[in-house]
Short mmCIF file of C-alpha atoms in Angstrom, two decimals:
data_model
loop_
_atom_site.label_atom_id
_atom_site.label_comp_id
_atom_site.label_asym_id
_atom_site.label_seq_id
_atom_site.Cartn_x
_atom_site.Cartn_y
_atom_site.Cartn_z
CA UNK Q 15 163.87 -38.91 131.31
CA UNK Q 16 163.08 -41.34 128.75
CA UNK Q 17 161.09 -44.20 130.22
CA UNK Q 18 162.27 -46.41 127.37
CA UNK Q 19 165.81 -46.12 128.21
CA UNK Q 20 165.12 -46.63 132.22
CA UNK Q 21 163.80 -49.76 130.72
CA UNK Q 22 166.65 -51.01 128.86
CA UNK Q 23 169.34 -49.71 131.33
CA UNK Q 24 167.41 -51.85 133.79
CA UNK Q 25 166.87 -54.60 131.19
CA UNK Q 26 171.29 -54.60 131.07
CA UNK Q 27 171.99 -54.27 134.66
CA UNK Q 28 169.02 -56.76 136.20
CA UNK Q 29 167.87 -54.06 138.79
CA UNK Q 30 164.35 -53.58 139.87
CA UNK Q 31 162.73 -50.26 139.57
CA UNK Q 32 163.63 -49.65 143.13
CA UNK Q 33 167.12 -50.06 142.50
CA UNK Q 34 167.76 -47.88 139.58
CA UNK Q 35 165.45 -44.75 141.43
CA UNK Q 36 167.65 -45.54 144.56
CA UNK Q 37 170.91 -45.27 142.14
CA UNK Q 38 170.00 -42.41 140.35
CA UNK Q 39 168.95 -40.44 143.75
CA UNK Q 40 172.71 -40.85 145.43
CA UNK Q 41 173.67 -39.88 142.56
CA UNK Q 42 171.99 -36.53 142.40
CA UNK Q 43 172.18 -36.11 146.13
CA UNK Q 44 176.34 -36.70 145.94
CA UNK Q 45 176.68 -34.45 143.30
CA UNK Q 46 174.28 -31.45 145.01
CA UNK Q 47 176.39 -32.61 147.98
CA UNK Q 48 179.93 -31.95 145.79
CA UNK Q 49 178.72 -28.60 144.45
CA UNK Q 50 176.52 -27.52 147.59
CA UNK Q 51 179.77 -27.64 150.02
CA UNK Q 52 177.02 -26.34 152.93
CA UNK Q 53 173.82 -27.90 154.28
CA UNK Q 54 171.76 -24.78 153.43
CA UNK Q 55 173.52 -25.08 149.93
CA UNK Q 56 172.77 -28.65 149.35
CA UNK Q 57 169.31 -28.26 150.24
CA UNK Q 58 168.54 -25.51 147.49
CA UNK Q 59 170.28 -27.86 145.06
CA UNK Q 60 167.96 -30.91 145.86
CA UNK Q 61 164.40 -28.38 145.97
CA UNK Q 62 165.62 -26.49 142.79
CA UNK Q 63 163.14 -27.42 139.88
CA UNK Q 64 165.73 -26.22 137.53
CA UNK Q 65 169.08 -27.81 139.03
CA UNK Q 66 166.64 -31.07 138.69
CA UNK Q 67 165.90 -30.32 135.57
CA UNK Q 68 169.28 -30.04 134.49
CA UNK Q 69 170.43 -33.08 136.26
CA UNK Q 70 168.01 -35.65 134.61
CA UNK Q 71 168.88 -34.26 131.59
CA UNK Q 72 172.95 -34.68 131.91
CA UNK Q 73 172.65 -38.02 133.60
CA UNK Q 74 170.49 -39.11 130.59
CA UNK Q 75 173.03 -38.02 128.51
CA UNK Q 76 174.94 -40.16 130.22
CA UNK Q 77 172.87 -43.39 129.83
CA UNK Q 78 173.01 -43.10 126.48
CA UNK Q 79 176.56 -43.07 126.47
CA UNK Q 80 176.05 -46.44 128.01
CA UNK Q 81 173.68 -47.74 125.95
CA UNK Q 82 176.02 -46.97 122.82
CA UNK Q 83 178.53 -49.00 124.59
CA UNK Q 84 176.35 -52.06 125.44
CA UNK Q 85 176.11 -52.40 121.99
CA UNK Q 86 179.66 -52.81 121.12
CA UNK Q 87 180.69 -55.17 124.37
CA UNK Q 88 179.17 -58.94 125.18
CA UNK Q 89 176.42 -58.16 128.04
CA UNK Q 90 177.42 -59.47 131.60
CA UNK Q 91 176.08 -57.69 134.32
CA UNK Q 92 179.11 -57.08 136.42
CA UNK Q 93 180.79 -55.65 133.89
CA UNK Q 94 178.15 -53.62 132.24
CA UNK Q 95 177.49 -52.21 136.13
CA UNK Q 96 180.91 -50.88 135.93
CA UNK Q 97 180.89 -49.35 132.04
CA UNK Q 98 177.45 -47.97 133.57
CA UNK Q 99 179.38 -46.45 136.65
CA UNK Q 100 181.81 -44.88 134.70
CA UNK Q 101 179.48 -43.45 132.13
CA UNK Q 102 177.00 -41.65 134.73
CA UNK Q 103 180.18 -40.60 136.94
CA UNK Q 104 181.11 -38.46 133.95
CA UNK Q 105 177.42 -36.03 135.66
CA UNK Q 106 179.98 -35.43 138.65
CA UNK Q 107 182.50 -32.98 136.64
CA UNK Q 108 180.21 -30.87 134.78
CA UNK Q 109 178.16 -27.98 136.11
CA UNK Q 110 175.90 -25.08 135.56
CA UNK Q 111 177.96 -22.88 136.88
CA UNK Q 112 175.31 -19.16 136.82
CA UNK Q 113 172.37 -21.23 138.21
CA UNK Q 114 174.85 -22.72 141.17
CA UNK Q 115 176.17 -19.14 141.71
CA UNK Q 116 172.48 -17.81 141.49
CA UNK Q 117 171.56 -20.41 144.48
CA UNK Q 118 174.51 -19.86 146.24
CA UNK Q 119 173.89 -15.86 146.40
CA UNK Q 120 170.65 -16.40 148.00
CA UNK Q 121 171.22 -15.27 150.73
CA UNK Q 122 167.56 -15.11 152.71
CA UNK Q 123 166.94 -19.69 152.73
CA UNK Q 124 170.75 -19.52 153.65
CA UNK Q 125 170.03 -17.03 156.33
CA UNK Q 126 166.85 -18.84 157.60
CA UNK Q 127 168.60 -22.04 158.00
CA UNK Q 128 171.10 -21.12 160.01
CA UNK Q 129 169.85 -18.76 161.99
CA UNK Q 130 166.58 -20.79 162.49
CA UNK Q 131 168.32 -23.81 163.27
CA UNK Q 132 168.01 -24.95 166.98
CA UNK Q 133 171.10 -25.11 169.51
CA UNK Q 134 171.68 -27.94 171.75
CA UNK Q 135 173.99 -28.05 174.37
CA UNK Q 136 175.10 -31.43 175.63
CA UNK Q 137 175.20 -31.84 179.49
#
């Protein structure tokens, strides 16, 4: 991702690094969480080097789509958090649809976490 747009996207919205890394995580982790619809699902999504990949590049995508709007509207922060909102929310409906059925048919991590996982039985 383009450091130079973090910067002005931060620059718009008056978050601190911290913020936008925290936003930008839930993000990812929401949408691995929408596509994973199991645990052992969502946790290939989140280790995959490609699906990661793939994300940054789509949400970027989607930043710029923001930035192009900043330019056309007066900049206050509330309301530039919510163009910003509904620009990235636009990562939730697209997908890449062989790599998530590649992930999903591997069967051996799905296999090892649940039949690795301990049982606890309440007393």
């Amino acid at each position: 991702m383009n450091i130079t747009t973090q910067n002005q996207i931060k620059d718009y919205l008056q978050w601190s690094s911290e913020e936008y890394e925290d936003r930008l995580l839930l993000s990812m982790m929401k949408w691995c969480q929408l596509y994973g619809q199991y645990p052992s699902i969502v946790q290939q999504l989140l280790a995959n080097a490609q699906v990661n990949k793939w994300f940054m590049s789509e949400y970027h995508k989607c930043e710029l789509q923001f930035l192009k709007i900043v330019n056309v509207i007066p900049p206050q922060p509330d309301q530039l958090q919510a163009h910003y909102k509904a620009c990235t929310a636009r990562v939730m409906v697209i997908h890449p649809k062989a790599l998530l059925e590649k992930i999903k048919r591997n069967k051996d991590f799905s296999n090892l976490i649940v039949t690795h996982t301990p049982v606890y039985y309440a007393n």
